[in-house]
Coordinates of C-alpha atoms in Angstrom, one line a residue:
M14 CA 60.3 205.5 80.8
L15 CA 58.3 202.5 82.1
K16 CA 58.3 202.2 85.8
V17 CA 57.9 198.7 87.2
G18 CA 56.9 198.4 90.9
F19 CA 57.2 195.4 93.2
E20 CA 55.5 194.8 96.5
R21 CA 58.1 194.0 99.2
N22 CA 56.9 190.5 99.7
Q23 CA 57.5 189.9 95.9
L24 CA 61.2 190.7 96.2
K25 CA 61.8 188.3 99.1
F26 CA 62.6 185.4 96.9
A27 CA 65.8 187.1 95.7
F28 CA 66.9 188.1 99.2
C29 CA 69.3 185.8 101.2
Y30 CA 72.2 186.2 103.4
R31 CA 75.1 183.9 104.1
I32 CA 76.7 182.5 107.2
Y33 CA 79.9 180.8 107.6
M34 CA 79.5 178.0 110.2
R35 CA 82.2 175.6 111.7
W36 CA 82.2 172.9 114.4
R37 CA 84.2 170.0 115.5
T38 CA 83.7 166.5 116.6
H39 CA 83.0 165.7 120.4
R40 CA 86.2 166.0 122.2
G41 CA 88.2 166.1 119.0
K42 CA 87.6 162.4 118.4
L43 CA 88.4 161.3 114.8
Q44 CA 85.3 160.4 112.8
T45 CA 86.5 159.0 109.6
A46 CA 83.1 159.0 107.8
L47 CA 82.9 162.7 108.4
S48 CA 85.6 163.3 105.6
N49 CA 82.9 162.0 103.1
L50 CA 80.5 164.9 104.0
D51 CA 79.9 167.2 101.0
R52 CA 77.6 169.9 99.9
D53 CA 75.1 167.6 98.2
A54 CA 74.8 165.5 101.3
V55 CA 74.2 168.6 103.6
N56 CA 71.7 170.0 101.0
S57 CA 69.7 166.8 100.6
R58 CA 69.1 167.0 104.4
V59 CA 68.5 170.7 105.0
E60 CA 66.4 171.8 101.9
R61 CA 63.2 171.3 103.7
F62 CA 64.3 174.1 106.2
N63 CA 64.8 176.5 103.2
V64 CA 68.6 176.4 103.9
C65 CA 71.0 176.0 101.1
C66 CA 74.6 174.8 101.5
L67 CA 76.7 176.7 99.1
E68 CA 80.0 175.2 100.3
C69 CA 81.1 172.3 102.6
S70 CA 84.5 171.2 103.6
A71 CA 85.0 168.4 106.2
D72 CA 87.8 166.3 107.5
N73 CA 88.0 163.7 110.4
K74 CA 87.4 166.5 113.0
D75 CA 86.1 169.6 111.5
V76 CA 83.1 170.7 109.4
L77 CA 83.1 174.1 107.6
T78 CA 80.1 175.2 105.7
L79 CA 78.9 178.4 103.9
L80 CA 75.0 178.6 104.2
S81 CA 72.6 180.7 102.3
L82 CA 69.5 181.6 104.6
R83 CA 66.2 183.2 104.0
P84 CA 65.6 186.6 105.8
D85 CA 63.3 185.2 108.2
H86 CA 65.9 182.6 109.6
A87 CA 67.6 183.2 112.8
V88 CA 71.2 182.1 112.7
S89 CA 71.0 180.0 115.7
V90 CA 67.9 178.1 114.4
A91 CA 69.6 177.4 111.1
A92 CA 72.8 176.3 112.8
S93 CA 70.8 173.9 115.1
Q94 CA 69.0 172.5 112.0
V95 CA 72.1 172.0 109.9
K96 CA 74.2 170.6 112.8
G97 CA 71.4 168.3 113.8
Q98 CA 71.0 166.9 110.3
V99 CA 74.8 166.5 109.8
S100 CA 74.9 164.7 113.3
K101 CA 72.1 162.4 112.0
W102 CA 74.0 161.8 108.8
L103 CA 77.1 161.0 110.6
R104 CA 75.3 158.4 113.0
E105 CA 73.9 156.7 109.8
A106 CA 77.3 156.7 108.1
N107 CA 78.8 155.0 111.2
G108 CA 75.8 152.5 111.3
L109 CA 74.5 153.8 114.8
D110 CA 70.8 153.3 115.5
S111 CA 70.6 155.3 118.7
P112 CA 71.7 158.8 119.5
A113 CA 75.3 159.4 120.2
K114 CA 77.6 162.3 121.1
L115 CA 79.5 162.5 117.8
L116 CA 79.8 166.4 117.3
S117 CA 80.9 169.0 120.0
T118 CA 78.5 171.2 121.7
G119 CA 78.1 174.7 120.2
Y120 CA 79.4 176.1 116.9
F121 CA 81.2 179.1 115.5
A122 CA 79.2 181.1 113.0
Y123 CA 79.4 184.5 111.4
T124 CA 77.7 186.3 108.6
T125 CA 79.4 187.1 105.4
G126 CA 78.8 190.1 103.1
D127 CA 78.3 193.7 103.7
T128 CA 77.8 193.9 107.3
T129 CA 78.4 197.4 108.8
A130 CA 79.4 198.4 112.3
D131 CA 76.0 200.2 112.7
A132 CA 74.0 197.1 111.8
V133 CA 76.1 195.0 114.2
D134 CA 75.6 197.6 117.1
R135 CA 71.9 197.6 116.3
Y136 CA 71.8 193.8 116.5
L137 CA 73.7 193.7 119.8
D138 CA 71.6 196.4 121.3
Q139 CA 68.6 194.0 120.8
Q140 CA 70.2 191.1 122.5
G141 CA 69.8 190.3 126.2
Q142 CA 72.6 190.4 128.7
H143 CA 74.7 187.2 129.2

């Protein structure tokens, strides 16, 4: 039997994890252009960050995405990058040249897949007190 061995860094290309992320418009204000946001629009903006949008659904007030991240990404950093790029896209879609508060502060995110209670506990133990 032939045994093939790989170095850990050679397998990194195949590893990814997914997060579900959701956010709303600022103060629930309707943003009609937001309903035109789709997966391709998100991907064209975030590919330089090595983030891949697998699914995107948006209406006049809400954006929901399923993102694939690399193992070295922090959820908070990826969320900031994606949300920032969607905000920029929305400003452009509305014909605005200067920064504007179009999306709410914060977001809701959680990982999807095979997360165990032990893994969550280890993660929480590493976090600072709030």
